[in-house]
Amino acid sequence: MAKASIDAQLRRIAPSKVSEDDKLIEYDALLLDKFLDILQNLHGEALRETVQECYELAAGYEGKHDSKKLDELGNVLTSLDAGDSIVIAKAFSNMLNLANLAEEVQIAHRRRIKLKTGDIGDEALAATESDIEETLKRLVNKLKKSPQEVFDALKNQTVDLVFTAHPTQAVRRSLLQKHGRIRDYLAQLYAKDISPDDRQELDESLQREIQAAFRTDEIRRNPPTPQDEMRAGMSYFQETIWKGVPKFLRRVDTALKNIGINERVPYNAPLIQFSSWMGGDRDGNPRVTPEVTRDVCLLARMMAANMYFSQIEDLMFELSMWRCSNELRVRAEEIYRSARRDVKHYIEFWKQVPPNEPYRVVLGDVRDKLYNTRERSRHLLAHGFSDIPEEFAYTYVEQFLEPLELCYRSLCACGDNAIADGTLLDFLRQVSTFGLSLVRLDIRQESERHTDVLDAITQHLEIGSYREWSEDKRQQWLLEELNGKRPLFGPDLPQTEEITDVLDTFHVLAELPSDCLGAYIISMATSPSDVLAVELLQRECHVKKPLRVVPLFERLADLEAAPEAMSRLFSVDWYKNRIHGKQEVMIGYSDSGKDAGRLSAAWMLYQAQEKLVEVAKKYGVKLTMFHGRGGTVGRGGGPTHLAILSQPPETVHGSLRVTIQGEVIEQSFGEEHLCFRTLQRFCAATLEHGMNPPVSPRPEWRQLMDNLATFASEEYRSIVFKEPRFVEYFRLATPETEYGRMNIGSRPSKRKPSGGIESLRAIPWIFAWTQTRFHLPVWLGFGGAFKKVIEKDSKNLLMLQEMYKTWPFFRVTIDLVEMVFAKGDPGIAALNDKLLVSSDLLTFGESLRNNYVETKNLLLQIVGHKELLEADPYLKQRLRLRDAYITTLNVCQAYTLKRIRDPNYHVQLRPRISKDAPEPSKPSDELIRLNLTSEYAPGLEDTLILTMKGIAAGMQNTG
């Protein structure tokens, strides 16, 4: 077969350029050609031809959706022996990753060409891109806000991004780094002023990285520990966020200048904060022990001190001035007199700095303390103690800021403002953002675990069983204890392992520096006593600066009851005095979606937020909403800008906390320009929501939403929870049973080992349906609900169309579902049914697919499109280019599952085709030997996992 064939196929699938600057197909073809050449060099021509044959069959299917093509493709794939099928699954998985990289380069290329924002259409950017400069200009020019008002709002707002290691980061870090380099080389190859030699060298580099990625095992052979997850999350700080924050704040300064504000954002304005759950989130994760929590805090402190330390010498070089204020001169002389003479382990400035360079003297002292801070954390981490006394290191961030502020004041006093606002300002901004702890660690624990501890205490004190008391009695007792002084328990308290674990966690919180810690989040919270219990345990375990306690409401019933619970909590005087008018509440997206379907959950979350804000207002409390959104649509993900602007009016109010999970961290912070864009998007959208709130829904829209939600929830629950065949169908039609082998995260995939859909975590529930491209949890319920309200009154269709055009909340909800339909394909679900589902369930599967098609058509009517994604040609083109790879992996997955599950399914294998180039005698058996513990036939488990990873990469929304 001619080499041009895949290239030609690509051009056939996406014949027209979407715009003049559309280089996507060129990028795609270049990477693919390179990849196929590598494949041929490593595994021989026959294997390359098999890959092309699979690709052509899949591309042929995409045209007419003719299921015969899937059968033909299935025949090719099942005839491969174990080693070959691993190579082919790996090849398609790699080709998809390369297609994703080509897309990212294309997006960056288009952004560079049009820095005007009006015509950027893109799934990740949604309808509008929130450029901070545009946002400020719009607020001043169109909405007639005064520049000063805008500046005041900006100075006082806070966005806190909370990194969580969700079990969905399906790509290993070793591969992420190689992908980053492929992206860079591809972009450089197309730069304008590139010489022939450069081109040749880039070409070789590109080839090398593509080959290195292909030769890396994509499968994690051991599940990550929480410490691994934390290190992976923290690596983004070193790579992009650390330098990205001051760079972004400079852009904010520039944007302010352009609306006539000649001040910079104060360095201590908390515009952006970072927190983490990695090593603090113990809900359902027994691997997060008190020791893990202590480790990750010390590790983060060590990393932070190290990053400051590596920058401080640059600052010493820069501040070589001799003019300074008296205040600084006095300090420099003091330090000079008391200083040790020479320090030989420093590379620069190792001799004592002379007093005629006062800034360097002061910063030299800062450098010594940073060195000690880093070493002290390292000793504590390695041995549990350190010989470096605490006073030689920094314990509080104020101690660290003080000499830097002194230098800043002195420079300004001597007229060197321009110098002060250089590297020193950036450094000050880093210190105010990251502190000494890099991020603040949140602790999350389930409310039941606190109840167990208090029950043990009351039983030991022989005053009854806390667990059996009514809510009123619990509150009364907790408040008596909180107002009293006596200690509740001593070392003689009888403790189970679980109780020891909870108490040890509090003891660790007491010994860690308080700036390491953020909030204490109680999951499955339902009542005021849940919050008071944590307050009491913190006091009992001597936590010096108690953490703020944040209830998390995630199940539908809890969300409904949340406003009432908070109202009862605020009416407790002791608590009201404790919080100083500030309260944070976390709302969870995933579990509510699994309970009732996406539509009802979204509406429930909207209303719960409105009511919570009313309650807080009534009691004079400023409420911060903490959104626990996943990366995928089924778990509340989607474009940031629109997601923020679609929140109810007054719920953001200048303070927002959001979780950034799993693979979303890579999409948001994987590269410098992504990091910049993410920070900009959160800041701009938060500012805009506060100063130009979205419309409030009209009463008739609310009425219609209530009806829709009721109908949607009824249909969803009637199938997922009440249909007796459903659980069996779900287990057979999707790879849910096999999901646990992926070693994605450190958490078990079920809350309880036995049990049906209720006990399944939201993540594997969505992951399984994404794999078959049926996406059931996202759309189920929409169709039935739309149909019912339109049948009830045909005017409702017009109202739905109007809501779609004018109400951001409704628009976001519908747009996300449309995007998911564009990625879905009921033909794949039908193939899975044909191969994997028992004959008595086939009609059930078919009825679900009919529902899918009907829902899709109703949705198109409401948004007024003839076909999906009409409004977003870029996304449409990108999905079409990806489809043929994903389809091949889907077919491979279906047949592999068949071979794993059905011992009587026999296939006729053809002789091995892949050759390992250097020694033809040694075939691809080594691939099978990577996994010798599998309980399945050789090679099947790895093939399955590779298809799961590949499809996850192709869908770009795993769990």
Short mmCIF file of N, CA and C in Angstrom, two decimals, residues 606-686:
data_model
loop_
_atom_site.label_atom_id
_atom_site.label_comp_id
_atom_site.label_asym_id
_atom_site.label_seq_id
_atom_site.Cartn_x
_atom_site.Cartn_y
_atom_site.Cartn_z
N TYR A 606 -28.12 24.46 41.33
CA TYR A 606 -28.37 25.87 41.09
C TYR A 606 -29.24 26.44 42.21
N GLN A 607 -30.33 25.73 42.51
CA GLN A 607 -31.26 26.23 43.52
C GLN A 607 -30.66 26.18 44.92
N ALA A 608 -29.91 25.11 45.20
CA ALA A 608 -29.30 24.99 46.53
C ALA A 608 -28.38 26.19 46.78
N GLN A 609 -27.63 26.58 45.75
CA GLN A 609 -26.72 27.72 45.92
C GLN A 609 -27.49 29.00 46.19
N GLU A 610 -28.58 29.21 45.44
CA GLU A 610 -29.36 30.42 45.66
C GLU A 610 -29.85 30.49 47.10
N LYS A 611 -30.36 29.34 47.60
CA LYS A 611 -30.93 29.34 48.95
C LYS A 611 -29.84 29.50 50.01
N LEU A 612 -28.69 28.88 49.77
CA LEU A 612 -27.60 29.00 50.74
C LEU A 612 -27.16 30.47 50.87
N VAL A 613 -27.13 31.18 49.73
CA VAL A 613 -26.73 32.58 49.77
C VAL A 613 -27.75 33.40 50.55
N GLU A 614 -29.04 33.08 50.36
CA GLU A 614 -30.08 33.80 51.12
C GLU A 614 -29.90 33.58 52.62
N VAL A 615 -29.68 32.32 53.01
CA VAL A 615 -29.50 32.01 54.43
C VAL A 615 -28.31 32.80 54.99
N ALA A 616 -27.20 32.80 54.27
CA ALA A 616 -26.01 33.48 54.75
C ALA A 616 -26.28 34.97 54.91
N LYS A 617 -27.01 35.54 53.95
CA LYS A 617 -27.33 36.98 54.02
C LYS A 617 -28.12 37.28 55.28
N LYS A 618 -29.10 36.42 55.54
CA LYS A 618 -29.98 36.62 56.68
C LYS A 618 -29.18 36.68 57.98
N TYR A 619 -28.12 35.87 58.06
CA TYR A 619 -27.32 35.84 59.29
C TYR A 619 -26.08 36.72 59.21
N GLY A 620 -25.97 37.49 58.11
CA GLY A 620 -24.82 38.39 57.98
C GLY A 620 -23.49 37.66 57.82
N VAL A 621 -23.51 36.54 57.10
CA VAL A 621 -22.28 35.77 56.91
C VAL A 621 -21.88 35.86 55.44
N LYS A 622 -20.57 36.04 55.18
CA LYS A 622 -20.12 36.02 53.78
C LYS A 622 -19.81 34.57 53.40
N LEU A 623 -20.50 34.10 52.39
CA LEU A 623 -20.39 32.68 52.04
C LEU A 623 -19.43 32.49 50.86
N THR A 624 -18.54 31.51 50.98
CA THR A 624 -17.71 31.13 49.83
C THR A 624 -18.17 29.76 49.37
N MET A 625 -18.47 29.66 48.08
CA MET A 625 -18.87 28.37 47.53
C MET A 625 -17.63 27.62 47.06
N PHE A 626 -17.55 26.38 47.43
CA PHE A 626 -16.43 25.54 47.00
C PHE A 626 -17.02 24.49 46.08
N HIS A 627 -16.66 24.56 44.79
CA HIS A 627 -17.27 23.68 43.79
C HIS A 627 -16.42 22.45 43.58
N GLY A 628 -16.97 21.28 43.86
CA GLY A 628 -16.22 20.05 43.64
C GLY A 628 -16.57 19.49 42.28
N ARG A 629 -16.08 20.13 41.21
CA ARG A 629 -16.45 19.62 39.88
C ARG A 629 -15.39 18.69 39.33
N GLY A 630 -15.84 17.66 38.64
CA GLY A 630 -14.89 16.71 38.04
C GLY A 630 -14.42 17.26 36.71
N GLY A 631 -13.66 16.44 36.01
CA GLY A 631 -13.18 16.90 34.71
C GLY A 631 -14.22 16.66 33.64
N THR A 632 -15.08 15.66 33.84
CA THR A 632 -15.98 15.32 32.76
C THR A 632 -17.33 15.97 32.94
N VAL A 633 -18.08 15.98 31.85
CA VAL A 633 -19.40 16.60 31.87
C VAL A 633 -20.29 15.87 32.87
N GLY A 634 -20.18 14.55 32.90
CA GLY A 634 -21.05 13.78 33.80
C GLY A 634 -20.79 14.13 35.26
N ARG A 635 -19.59 14.67 35.54
CA ARG A 635 -19.28 15.01 36.93
C ARG A 635 -19.12 16.51 37.09
N GLY A 636 -19.81 17.29 36.22
CA GLY A 636 -19.84 18.74 36.45
C GLY A 636 -18.74 19.53 35.78
N GLY A 637 -17.96 18.89 34.90
CA GLY A 637 -16.86 19.62 34.26
C GLY A 637 -17.37 20.46 33.11
N GLY A 638 -16.44 20.95 32.30
CA GLY A 638 -16.83 21.76 31.15
C GLY A 638 -16.04 23.06 31.16
N PRO A 639 -16.29 23.92 30.16
CA PRO A 639 -15.49 25.14 30.01
C PRO A 639 -15.58 26.04 31.23
N THR A 640 -14.43 26.48 31.71
CA THR A 640 -14.37 27.26 32.94
C THR A 640 -15.16 28.55 32.89
N HIS A 641 -14.91 29.32 31.83
CA HIS A 641 -15.47 30.66 31.77
C HIS A 641 -17.00 30.60 31.87
N LEU A 642 -17.58 29.75 31.02
CA LEU A 642 -19.04 29.66 31.03
C LEU A 642 -19.56 29.03 32.31
N ALA A 643 -18.78 28.08 32.83
CA ALA A 643 -19.25 27.42 34.04
C ALA A 643 -19.37 28.44 35.17
N ILE A 644 -18.40 29.36 35.25
CA ILE A 644 -18.47 30.37 36.31
C ILE A 644 -19.61 31.35 36.04
N LEU A 645 -19.72 31.79 34.76
CA LEU A 645 -20.76 32.78 34.46
C LEU A 645 -22.17 32.19 34.54
N SER A 646 -22.28 30.85 34.56
CA SER A 646 -23.62 30.29 34.61
C SER A 646 -24.06 30.03 36.06
N GLN A 647 -23.22 30.39 37.03
CA GLN A 647 -23.63 30.23 38.44
C GLN A 647 -24.70 31.29 38.75
N PRO A 648 -25.57 30.99 39.71
CA PRO A 648 -26.63 31.96 40.04
C PRO A 648 -26.02 33.29 40.50
N PRO A 649 -26.75 34.42 40.27
CA PRO A 649 -26.27 35.74 40.69
C PRO A 649 -25.92 35.71 42.18
N GLU A 650 -24.90 36.49 42.57
CA GLU A 650 -24.50 36.67 43.97
C GLU A 650 -23.87 35.45 44.63
N THR A 651 -23.65 34.36 43.88
CA THR A 651 -23.08 33.19 44.57
C THR A 651 -21.57 33.19 44.50
N VAL A 652 -20.98 33.98 43.60
CA VAL A 652 -19.52 33.96 43.50
C VAL A 652 -18.95 35.07 44.36
N HIS A 653 -19.45 36.32 44.13
CA HIS A 653 -19.20 37.38 45.08
C HIS A 653 -17.72 37.59 45.39
N GLY A 654 -16.88 37.44 44.36
CA GLY A 654 -15.46 37.73 44.58
C GLY A 654 -14.67 36.67 45.32
N SER A 655 -15.31 35.56 45.71
CA SER A 655 -14.47 34.50 46.27
C SER A 655 -14.98 33.16 45.76
N LEU A 656 -14.05 32.41 45.20
CA LEU A 656 -14.43 31.16 44.54
C LEU A 656 -13.39 30.12 44.86
N ARG A 657 -13.84 28.92 45.20
CA ARG A 657 -12.90 27.80 45.32
C ARG A 657 -13.37 26.71 44.37
N VAL A 658 -12.45 26.13 43.64
CA VAL A 658 -12.82 25.10 42.68
C VAL A 658 -11.80 23.98 42.74
N THR A 659 -12.26 22.73 42.62
CA THR A 659 -11.29 21.65 42.53
C THR A 659 -10.84 21.50 41.09
N ILE A 660 -9.55 21.19 40.92
CA ILE A 660 -9.01 20.92 39.59
C ILE A 660 -8.48 19.51 39.67
N GLN A 661 -9.10 18.61 38.89
CA GLN A 661 -8.88 17.20 39.17
C GLN A 661 -8.14 16.48 38.06
N GLY A 662 -7.38 15.48 38.49
CA GLY A 662 -6.82 14.51 37.55
C GLY A 662 -6.28 15.13 36.29
N GLU A 663 -6.80 14.63 35.15
CA GLU A 663 -6.19 15.07 33.89
C GLU A 663 -6.49 16.53 33.59
N VAL A 664 -7.44 17.13 34.30
CA VAL A 664 -7.71 18.55 34.06
C VAL A 664 -6.51 19.40 34.48
N ILE A 665 -5.73 18.91 35.47
CA ILE A 665 -4.54 19.65 35.88
C ILE A 665 -3.59 19.78 34.69
N GLU A 666 -3.42 18.68 33.96
CA GLU A 666 -2.52 18.70 32.80
C GLU A 666 -3.06 19.64 31.72
N GLN A 667 -4.39 19.59 31.49
CA GLN A 667 -4.96 20.46 30.45
C GLN A 667 -4.89 21.93 30.86
N SER A 668 -4.86 22.21 32.18
CA SER A 668 -4.88 23.61 32.62
C SER A 668 -3.49 24.17 32.90
N PHE A 669 -2.54 23.31 33.30
CA PHE A 669 -1.25 23.83 33.73
C PHE A 669 -0.07 23.11 33.09
N GLY A 670 -0.32 22.29 32.05
CA GLY A 670 0.74 21.48 31.49
C GLY A 670 1.83 22.29 30.81
N GLU A 671 1.51 23.52 30.41
CA GLU A 671 2.50 24.33 29.71
C GLU A 671 2.33 25.77 30.12
N GLU A 672 3.35 26.59 29.83
CA GLU A 672 3.29 27.98 30.28
C GLU A 672 2.06 28.71 29.76
N HIS A 673 1.79 28.56 28.44
CA HIS A 673 0.66 29.37 27.93
C HIS A 673 -0.67 28.85 28.46
N LEU A 674 -0.74 27.55 28.76
CA LEU A 674 -1.98 27.00 29.33
C LEU A 674 -2.18 27.53 30.75
N CYS A 675 -1.08 27.58 31.49
CA CYS A 675 -1.14 28.06 32.87
C CYS A 675 -1.62 29.52 32.87
N PHE A 676 -1.04 30.31 31.98
CA PHE A 676 -1.40 31.73 31.89
C PHE A 676 -2.90 31.87 31.59
N ARG A 677 -3.36 31.05 30.64
CA ARG A 677 -4.75 31.15 30.20
C ARG A 677 -5.71 30.72 31.31
N THR A 678 -5.31 29.69 32.06
CA THR A 678 -6.17 29.20 33.13
C THR A 678 -6.33 30.27 34.21
N LEU A 679 -5.21 30.87 34.62
CA LEU A 679 -5.27 31.89 35.67
C LEU A 679 -6.12 33.07 35.19
N GLN A 680 -5.90 33.43 33.93
CA GLN A 680 -6.62 34.57 33.37
C GLN A 680 -8.12 34.29 33.32
N ARG A 681 -8.46 33.05 32.93
CA ARG A 681 -9.86 32.70 32.77
C ARG A 681 -10.60 32.74 34.10
N PHE A 682 -9.97 32.17 35.13
CA PHE A 682 -10.61 32.17 36.45
C PHE A 682 -10.76 33.58 37.00
N CYS A 683 -9.69 34.39 36.87
CA CYS A 683 -9.74 35.74 37.42
C CYS A 683 -10.77 36.59 36.71
N ALA A 684 -10.74 36.53 35.37
CA ALA A 684 -11.63 37.40 34.60
C ALA A 684 -13.09 37.01 34.81
N ALA A 685 -13.36 35.72 34.78
CA ALA A 685 -14.76 35.29 34.92
C ALA A 685 -15.30 35.59 36.31
N THR A 686 -14.45 35.46 37.33
CA THR A 686 -14.90 35.75 38.70
C THR A 686 -15.21 37.24 38.83
#
